[in-house]
Short mmCIF file of C-alpha atoms in Angstrom, two decimals:
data_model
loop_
_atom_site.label_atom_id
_atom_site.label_comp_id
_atom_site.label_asym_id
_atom_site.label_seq_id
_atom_site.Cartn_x
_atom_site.Cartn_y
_atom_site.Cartn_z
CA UNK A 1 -34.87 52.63 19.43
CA UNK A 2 -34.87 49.74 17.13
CA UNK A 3 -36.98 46.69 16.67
CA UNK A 4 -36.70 43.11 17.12
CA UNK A 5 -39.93 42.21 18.85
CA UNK A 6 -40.59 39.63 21.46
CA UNK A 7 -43.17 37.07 20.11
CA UNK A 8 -41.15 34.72 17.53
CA UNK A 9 -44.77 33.30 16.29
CA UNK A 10 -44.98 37.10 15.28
CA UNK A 11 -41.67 37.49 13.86
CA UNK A 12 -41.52 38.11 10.07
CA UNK A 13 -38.73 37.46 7.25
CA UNK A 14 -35.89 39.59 6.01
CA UNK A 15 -33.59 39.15 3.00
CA UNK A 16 -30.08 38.62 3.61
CA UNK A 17 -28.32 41.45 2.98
CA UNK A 18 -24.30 42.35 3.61
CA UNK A 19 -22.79 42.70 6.59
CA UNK A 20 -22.32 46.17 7.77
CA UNK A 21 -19.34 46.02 10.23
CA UNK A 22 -17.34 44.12 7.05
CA UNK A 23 -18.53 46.99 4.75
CA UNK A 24 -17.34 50.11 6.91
CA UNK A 25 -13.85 47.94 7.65
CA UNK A 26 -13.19 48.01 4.12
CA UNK A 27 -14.16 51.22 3.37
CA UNK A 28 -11.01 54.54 3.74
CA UNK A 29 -12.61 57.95 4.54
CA UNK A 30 -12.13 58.99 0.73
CA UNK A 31 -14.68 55.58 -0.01
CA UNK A 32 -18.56 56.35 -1.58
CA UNK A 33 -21.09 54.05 0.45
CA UNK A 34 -23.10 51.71 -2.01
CA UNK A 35 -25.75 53.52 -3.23
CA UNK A 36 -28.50 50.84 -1.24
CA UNK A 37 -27.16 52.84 1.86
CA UNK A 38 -27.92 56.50 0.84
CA UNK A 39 -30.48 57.93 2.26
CA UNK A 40 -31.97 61.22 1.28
CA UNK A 41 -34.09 61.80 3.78
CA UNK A 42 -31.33 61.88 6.18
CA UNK A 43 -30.23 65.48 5.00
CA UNK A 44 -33.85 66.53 4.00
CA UNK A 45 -34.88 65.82 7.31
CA UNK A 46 -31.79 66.68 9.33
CA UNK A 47 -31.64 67.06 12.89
CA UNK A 48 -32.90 70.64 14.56
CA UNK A 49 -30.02 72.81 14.97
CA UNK A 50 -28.76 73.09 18.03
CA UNK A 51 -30.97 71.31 19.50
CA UNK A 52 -29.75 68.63 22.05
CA UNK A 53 -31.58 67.55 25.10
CA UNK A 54 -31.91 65.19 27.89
CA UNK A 55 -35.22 63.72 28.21
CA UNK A 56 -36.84 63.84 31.59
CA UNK A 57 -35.80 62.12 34.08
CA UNK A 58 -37.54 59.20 36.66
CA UNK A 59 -36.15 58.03 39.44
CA UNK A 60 -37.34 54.55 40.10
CA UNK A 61 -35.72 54.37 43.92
CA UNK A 62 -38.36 58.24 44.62
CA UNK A 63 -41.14 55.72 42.27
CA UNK A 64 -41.32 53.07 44.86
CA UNK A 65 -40.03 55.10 48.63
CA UNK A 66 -43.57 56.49 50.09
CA UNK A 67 -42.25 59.79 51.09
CA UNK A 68 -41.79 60.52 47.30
CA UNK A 69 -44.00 58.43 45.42
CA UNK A 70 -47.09 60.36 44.80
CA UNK A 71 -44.78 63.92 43.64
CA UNK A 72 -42.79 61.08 40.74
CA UNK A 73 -45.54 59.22 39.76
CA UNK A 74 -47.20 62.52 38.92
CA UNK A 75 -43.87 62.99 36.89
CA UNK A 76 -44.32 59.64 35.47
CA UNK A 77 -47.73 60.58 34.21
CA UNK A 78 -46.60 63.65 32.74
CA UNK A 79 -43.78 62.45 30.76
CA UNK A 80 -45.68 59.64 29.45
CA UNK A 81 -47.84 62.28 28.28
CA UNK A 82 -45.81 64.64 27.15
CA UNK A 83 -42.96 62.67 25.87
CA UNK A 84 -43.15 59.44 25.86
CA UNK A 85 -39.51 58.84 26.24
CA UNK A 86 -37.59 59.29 29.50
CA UNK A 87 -34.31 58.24 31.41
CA UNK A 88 -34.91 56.04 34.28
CA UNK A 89 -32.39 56.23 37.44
CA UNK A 90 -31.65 54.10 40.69
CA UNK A 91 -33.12 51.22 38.91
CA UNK A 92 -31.53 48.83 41.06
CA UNK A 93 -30.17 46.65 38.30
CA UNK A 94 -26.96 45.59 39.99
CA UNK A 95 -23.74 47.46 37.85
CA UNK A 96 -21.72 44.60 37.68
CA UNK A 97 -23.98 42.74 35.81
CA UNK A 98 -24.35 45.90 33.57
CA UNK A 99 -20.80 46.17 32.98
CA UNK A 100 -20.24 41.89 32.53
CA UNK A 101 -22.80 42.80 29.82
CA UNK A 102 -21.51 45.95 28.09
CA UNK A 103 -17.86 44.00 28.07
CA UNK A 104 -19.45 40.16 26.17
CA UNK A 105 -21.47 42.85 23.91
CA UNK A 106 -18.14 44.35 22.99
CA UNK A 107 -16.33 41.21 22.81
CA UNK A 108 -18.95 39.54 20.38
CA UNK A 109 -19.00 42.19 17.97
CA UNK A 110 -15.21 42.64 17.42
CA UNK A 111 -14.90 39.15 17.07
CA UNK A 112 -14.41 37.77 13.67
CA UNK A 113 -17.02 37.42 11.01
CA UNK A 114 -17.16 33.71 10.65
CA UNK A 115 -17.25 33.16 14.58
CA UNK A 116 -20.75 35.61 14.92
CA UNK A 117 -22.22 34.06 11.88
CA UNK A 118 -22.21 30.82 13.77
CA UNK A 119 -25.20 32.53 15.40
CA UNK A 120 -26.95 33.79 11.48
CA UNK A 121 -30.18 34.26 11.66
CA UNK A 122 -31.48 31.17 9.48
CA UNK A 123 -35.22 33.20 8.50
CA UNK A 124 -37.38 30.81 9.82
CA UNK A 125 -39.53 33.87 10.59
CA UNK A 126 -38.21 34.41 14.20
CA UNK A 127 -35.63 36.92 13.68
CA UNK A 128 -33.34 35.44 16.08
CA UNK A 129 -29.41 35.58 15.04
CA UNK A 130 -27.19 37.86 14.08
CA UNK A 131 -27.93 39.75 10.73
CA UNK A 132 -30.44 42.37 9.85
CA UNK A 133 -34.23 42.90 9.63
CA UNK A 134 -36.49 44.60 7.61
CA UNK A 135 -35.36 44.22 3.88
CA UNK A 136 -38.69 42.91 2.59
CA UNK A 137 -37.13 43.97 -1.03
CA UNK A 138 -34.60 43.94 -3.41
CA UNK A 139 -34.77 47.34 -4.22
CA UNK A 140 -35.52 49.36 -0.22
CA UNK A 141 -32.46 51.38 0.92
CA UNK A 142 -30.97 49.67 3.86
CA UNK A 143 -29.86 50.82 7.61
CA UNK A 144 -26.40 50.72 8.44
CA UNK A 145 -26.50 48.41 10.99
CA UNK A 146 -26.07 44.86 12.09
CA UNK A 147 -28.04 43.24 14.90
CA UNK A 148 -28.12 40.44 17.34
CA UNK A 149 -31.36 39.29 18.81
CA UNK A 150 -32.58 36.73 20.81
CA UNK A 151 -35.79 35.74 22.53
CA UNK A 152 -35.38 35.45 26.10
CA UNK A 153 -38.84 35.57 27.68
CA UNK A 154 -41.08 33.39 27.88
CA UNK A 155 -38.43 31.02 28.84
CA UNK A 156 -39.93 28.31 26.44
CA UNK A 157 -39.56 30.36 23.69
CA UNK A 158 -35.28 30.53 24.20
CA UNK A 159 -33.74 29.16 21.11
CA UNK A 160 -30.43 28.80 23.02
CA UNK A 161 -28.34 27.76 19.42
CA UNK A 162 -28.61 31.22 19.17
CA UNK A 163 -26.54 32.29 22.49
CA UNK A 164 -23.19 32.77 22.03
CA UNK A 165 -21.17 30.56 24.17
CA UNK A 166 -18.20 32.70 23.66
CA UNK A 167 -17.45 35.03 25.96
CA UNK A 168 -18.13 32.43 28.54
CA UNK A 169 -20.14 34.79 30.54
CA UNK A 170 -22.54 36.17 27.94
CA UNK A 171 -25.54 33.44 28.30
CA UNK A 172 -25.35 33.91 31.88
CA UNK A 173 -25.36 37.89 31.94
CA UNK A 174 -28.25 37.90 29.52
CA UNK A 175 -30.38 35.49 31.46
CA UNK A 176 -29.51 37.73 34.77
CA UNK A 177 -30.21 40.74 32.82
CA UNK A 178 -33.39 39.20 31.59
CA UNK A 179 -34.12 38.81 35.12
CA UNK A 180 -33.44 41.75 36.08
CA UNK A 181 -35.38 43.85 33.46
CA UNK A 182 -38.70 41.60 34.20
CA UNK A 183 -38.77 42.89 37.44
CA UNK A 184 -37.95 46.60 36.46
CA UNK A 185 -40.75 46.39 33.93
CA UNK A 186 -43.01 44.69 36.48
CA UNK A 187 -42.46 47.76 38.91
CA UNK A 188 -43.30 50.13 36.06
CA UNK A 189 -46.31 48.55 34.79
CA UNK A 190 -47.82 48.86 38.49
CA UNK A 191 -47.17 52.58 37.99
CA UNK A 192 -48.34 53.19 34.93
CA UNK A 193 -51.58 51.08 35.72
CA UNK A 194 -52.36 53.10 38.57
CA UNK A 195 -51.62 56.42 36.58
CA UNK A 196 -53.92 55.43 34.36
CA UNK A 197 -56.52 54.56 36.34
CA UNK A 198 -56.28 50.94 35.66
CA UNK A 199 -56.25 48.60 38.11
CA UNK A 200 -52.62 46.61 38.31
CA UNK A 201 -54.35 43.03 38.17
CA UNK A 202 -55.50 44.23 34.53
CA UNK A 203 -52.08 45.34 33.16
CA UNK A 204 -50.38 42.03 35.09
CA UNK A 205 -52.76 40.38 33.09
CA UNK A 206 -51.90 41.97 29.83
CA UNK A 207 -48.68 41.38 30.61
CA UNK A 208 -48.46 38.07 32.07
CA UNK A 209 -45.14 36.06 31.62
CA UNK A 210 -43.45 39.29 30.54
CA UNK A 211 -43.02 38.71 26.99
CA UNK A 212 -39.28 39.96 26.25
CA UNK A 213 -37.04 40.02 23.37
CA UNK A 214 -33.18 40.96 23.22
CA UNK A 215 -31.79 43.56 20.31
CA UNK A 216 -28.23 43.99 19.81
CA UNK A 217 -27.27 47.28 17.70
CA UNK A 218 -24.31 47.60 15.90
CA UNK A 219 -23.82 50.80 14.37
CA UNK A 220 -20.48 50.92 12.12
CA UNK A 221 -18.59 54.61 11.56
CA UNK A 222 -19.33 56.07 8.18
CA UNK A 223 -16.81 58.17 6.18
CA UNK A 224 -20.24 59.32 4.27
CA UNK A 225 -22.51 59.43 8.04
CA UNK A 226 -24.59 62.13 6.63
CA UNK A 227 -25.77 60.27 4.21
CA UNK A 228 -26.53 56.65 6.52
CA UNK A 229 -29.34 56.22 9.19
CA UNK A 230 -28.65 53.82 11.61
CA UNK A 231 -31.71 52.50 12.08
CA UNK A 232 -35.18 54.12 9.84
CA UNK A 233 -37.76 56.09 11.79
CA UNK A 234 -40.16 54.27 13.61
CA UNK A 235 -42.14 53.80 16.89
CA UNK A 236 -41.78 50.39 18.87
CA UNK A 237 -44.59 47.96 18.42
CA UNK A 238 -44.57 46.62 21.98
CA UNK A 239 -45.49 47.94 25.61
CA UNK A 240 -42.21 49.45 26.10
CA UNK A 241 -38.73 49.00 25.30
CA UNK A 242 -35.81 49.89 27.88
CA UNK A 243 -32.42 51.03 26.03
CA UNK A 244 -28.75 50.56 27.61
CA UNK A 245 -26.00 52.44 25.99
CA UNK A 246 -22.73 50.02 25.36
CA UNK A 247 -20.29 52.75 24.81
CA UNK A 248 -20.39 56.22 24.77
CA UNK A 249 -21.32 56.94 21.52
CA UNK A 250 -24.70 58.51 20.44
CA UNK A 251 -26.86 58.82 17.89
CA UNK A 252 -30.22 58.59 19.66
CA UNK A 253 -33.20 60.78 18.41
CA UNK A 254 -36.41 61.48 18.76
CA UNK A 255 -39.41 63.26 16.55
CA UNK A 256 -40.86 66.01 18.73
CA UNK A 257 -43.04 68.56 17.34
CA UNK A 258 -41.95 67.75 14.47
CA UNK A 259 -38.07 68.42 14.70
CA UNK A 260 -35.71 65.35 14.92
CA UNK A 261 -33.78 66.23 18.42
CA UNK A 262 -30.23 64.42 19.96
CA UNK A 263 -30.51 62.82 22.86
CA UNK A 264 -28.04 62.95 25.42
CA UNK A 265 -27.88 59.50 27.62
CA UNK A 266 -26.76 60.38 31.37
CA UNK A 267 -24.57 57.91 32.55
CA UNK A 268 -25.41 54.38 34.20
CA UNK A 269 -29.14 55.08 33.23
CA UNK A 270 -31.82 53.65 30.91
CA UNK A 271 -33.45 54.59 28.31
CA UNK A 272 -37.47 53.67 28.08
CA UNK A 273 -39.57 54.83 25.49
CA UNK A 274 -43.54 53.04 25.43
CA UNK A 275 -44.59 51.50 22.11
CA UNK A 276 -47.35 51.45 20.05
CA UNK A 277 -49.15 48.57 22.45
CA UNK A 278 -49.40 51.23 25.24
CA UNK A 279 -50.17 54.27 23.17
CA UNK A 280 -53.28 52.19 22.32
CA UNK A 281 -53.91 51.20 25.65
CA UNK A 282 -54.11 54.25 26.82
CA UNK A 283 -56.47 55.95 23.90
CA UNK A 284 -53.89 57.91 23.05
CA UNK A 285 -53.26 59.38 26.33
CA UNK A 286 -49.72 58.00 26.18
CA UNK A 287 -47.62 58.42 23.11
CA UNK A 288 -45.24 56.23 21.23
CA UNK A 289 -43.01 58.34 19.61
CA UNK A 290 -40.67 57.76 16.18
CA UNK A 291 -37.16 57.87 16.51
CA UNK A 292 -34.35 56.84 14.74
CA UNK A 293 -30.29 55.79 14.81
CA UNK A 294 -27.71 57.78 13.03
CA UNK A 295 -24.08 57.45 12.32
CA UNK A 296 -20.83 59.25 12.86
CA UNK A 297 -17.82 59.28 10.76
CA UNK A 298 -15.34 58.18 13.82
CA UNK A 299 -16.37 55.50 15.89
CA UNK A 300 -19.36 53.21 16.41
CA UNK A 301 -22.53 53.21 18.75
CA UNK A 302 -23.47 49.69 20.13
CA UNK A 303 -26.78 49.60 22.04
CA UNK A 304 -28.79 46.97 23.53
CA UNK A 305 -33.07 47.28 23.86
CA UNK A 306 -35.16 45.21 25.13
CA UNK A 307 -38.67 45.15 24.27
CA UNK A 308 -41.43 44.38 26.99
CA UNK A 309 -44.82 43.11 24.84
CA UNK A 310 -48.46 41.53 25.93
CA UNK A 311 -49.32 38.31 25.85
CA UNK A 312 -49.35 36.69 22.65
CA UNK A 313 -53.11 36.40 23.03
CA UNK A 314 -54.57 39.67 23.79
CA UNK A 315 -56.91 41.82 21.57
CA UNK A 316 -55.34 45.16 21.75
CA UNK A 317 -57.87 47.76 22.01
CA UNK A 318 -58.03 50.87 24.63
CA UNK A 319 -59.09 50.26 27.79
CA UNK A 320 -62.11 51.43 29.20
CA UNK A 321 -61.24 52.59 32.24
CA UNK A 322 -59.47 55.12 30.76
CA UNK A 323 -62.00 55.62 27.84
CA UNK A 324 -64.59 56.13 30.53
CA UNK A 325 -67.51 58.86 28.72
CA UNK A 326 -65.07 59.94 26.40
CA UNK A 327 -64.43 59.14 22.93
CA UNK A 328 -62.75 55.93 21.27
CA UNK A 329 -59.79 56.78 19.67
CA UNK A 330 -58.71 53.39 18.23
CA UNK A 331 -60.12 50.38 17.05
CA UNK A 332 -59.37 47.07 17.81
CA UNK A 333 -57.05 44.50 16.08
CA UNK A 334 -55.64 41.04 17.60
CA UNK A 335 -52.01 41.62 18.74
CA UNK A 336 -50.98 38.90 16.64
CA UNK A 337 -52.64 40.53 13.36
CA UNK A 338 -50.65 43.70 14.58
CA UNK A 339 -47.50 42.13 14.93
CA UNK A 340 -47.78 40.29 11.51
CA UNK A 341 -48.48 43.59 9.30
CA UNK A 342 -45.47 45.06 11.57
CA UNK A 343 -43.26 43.08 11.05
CA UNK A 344 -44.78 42.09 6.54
CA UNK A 345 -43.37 45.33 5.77
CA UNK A 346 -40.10 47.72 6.31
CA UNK A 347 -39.61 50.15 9.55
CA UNK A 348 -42.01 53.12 7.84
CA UNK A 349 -42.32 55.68 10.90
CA UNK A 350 -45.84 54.70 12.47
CA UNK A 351 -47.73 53.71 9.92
CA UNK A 352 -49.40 50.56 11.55
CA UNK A 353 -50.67 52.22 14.49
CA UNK A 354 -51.95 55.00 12.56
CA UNK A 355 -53.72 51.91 11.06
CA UNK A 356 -55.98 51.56 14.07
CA UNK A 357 -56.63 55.24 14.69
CA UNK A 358 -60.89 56.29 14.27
CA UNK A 359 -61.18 59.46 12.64
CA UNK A 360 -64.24 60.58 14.03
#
């Protein structure tokens, strides 16, 4: 899942760079891609054959009913172990507001050039706008991909220049969606608190005003796909981020025991994978795992994350109610240190949390 993260004080700057969707719409399936876009890695490190799955599944309506709570929370627990990614079900997020969404996502990316780069990103170090993110150089390959992201929680921090006004619905479906999520992610931080063994006043603290942030993917067709990645390997540097498929494309994976594996979305579900923030929390309990975007030669994948983060304000350290007796397996770093160094440098798999790791 890609980044975008949800503190603009954080946010970093990015070198303007072509726009993808005008790229591939000029290109015919005989075209070579610019050489910025080929990636080697993506055939040296090619997906495990065969190998398609569908990550566990929670279902938040069992989460919260008594009768069933105590047999998925135990689920919970394990897949946050185990995987760190799952698909989340029944999450109550009403479907007409999902589909009023998926259609103004759709509509604002087929729409001209010139009308969606009324919304540019001007790189005032907030990242919000349409463009790209992550070219720190001249020279570094680049994703083929273009974004949209805007802030959206804490409301104070809503640039709304950046909200398109056109389809007329879209500000209003992403502040309901907002809305929405805040109390999904609410409901799953009480969970994951108590899994832990953390008391849910601590993580509501951590949490407090739900820091959120709004990532639009664009992923264009490539006549020369096995040669793109969508979006580069990395792990989310936030609590967690929760994914919803626009179309039915994918191009989803995930880095598990060491094999890049597909994953297969189910239908009218979500996709949350936890971030660096809660891999940390957690002393490593909980994993954040890399994953990455790639690109077909037919059609292309839109996506929309949103990332859930702490307050601006926290030191991020593991918490010692789940360190208890045993050993510390991180150090300690100010959350906005961390989110500076993330976001000073390109997407490079998970090499600022490995940053904090104690090697003792």
């Amino acid at each position: 899942m890609a980044k975008g993260e949800v503190h603009s004080q954080c946010a970093g700057y990015t070198l303007s760079v072509p726009n993808v969707q005008s790229l591939a719409t000029s290109l015919d399936k005989s075209a070579q891609i610019p050489e910025r876009y080929v990636r080697p890695e993506a055939q040296a490190d090619p997906i495990a054959r065969n190998n398609e799955i569908e990550l566990p599944v929670i279902d938040l309506a069992k989460l919260i009913d008594p009768e069933f709570s105590e047999e998925e929370a135990a689920k919970l627990h394990f897949t946050c172990q185990e995987w760190g990614f799952f698909q989340l079900v029944n999450h109550g997020v009403p479907e007409e507001l999902i589909e009023g969404l998926k259609a103004n996502t759709l509509e604002f990316f087929n729409k001209p050039l010139e009308e969606k780069m009324v919304y540019k990103q001007e790189n005032d170090g907030t990242l919000q706008g349409y463009g790209q993110a992550f070219v720190m150089s001249e020279e570094q390959k680049l994703d083929w991909s273009d974004l949209f992201y805007v802030m959206t929680r804490p409301i104070t921090l809503r640039n709304m220049k950046f909200w398109p006004t056109s389809p007329s619905t879209f500000r209003d479906n992403i502040d309901r969606y907002s809305f929405e999520l805040t109390k999904l992610a609410s409901c799953l931080w009480q969970y994951i608190a108590k899994n832990l063994g953390v008391a849910t006043e601590v993580f509501a603290q951590l949490f407090k005003d739900h820091p959120q942030g709004m990532r639009f993917n664009y992923y264009p067709p490539c006549p020369e796909a096995d040669k793109v990645i969508g979006v580069s390997p990395h792990s989310d540097a936030t609590g967690f981020s929760i994914l919803l498929q626009i179309n039915d494309v994918q191009g989803l994976q995930i880095r598990k025991d060491g094999e890049w594996i597909a994953v297969s979305a189910l239908p009218n579900a979500f996709i949350v994978n936890l971030g660096d923030i809660t891999e940390v929390l957690s002393n490593g309990l909980y994993k954040s795992i890399e994953h990455r975007a790639m690109i077909n030669t037919e059609n292309p994948r839109i996506s929309l994350v949103a990332f859930h983060g702490p307050d601006n304000s926290i030191m991020l350290q593991p918490l010692p109610e789940v360190v208890g007796d045993g050993k510390l397996n991180y150090g300690s770093m100010s959350y906005q240190e961390l989110m500076k160094a993330f976001f000073d440098k390109k997407l490079e798999g998970k090499s600022i949390i490995d940053k904090l790791k104690l090697f003792n």
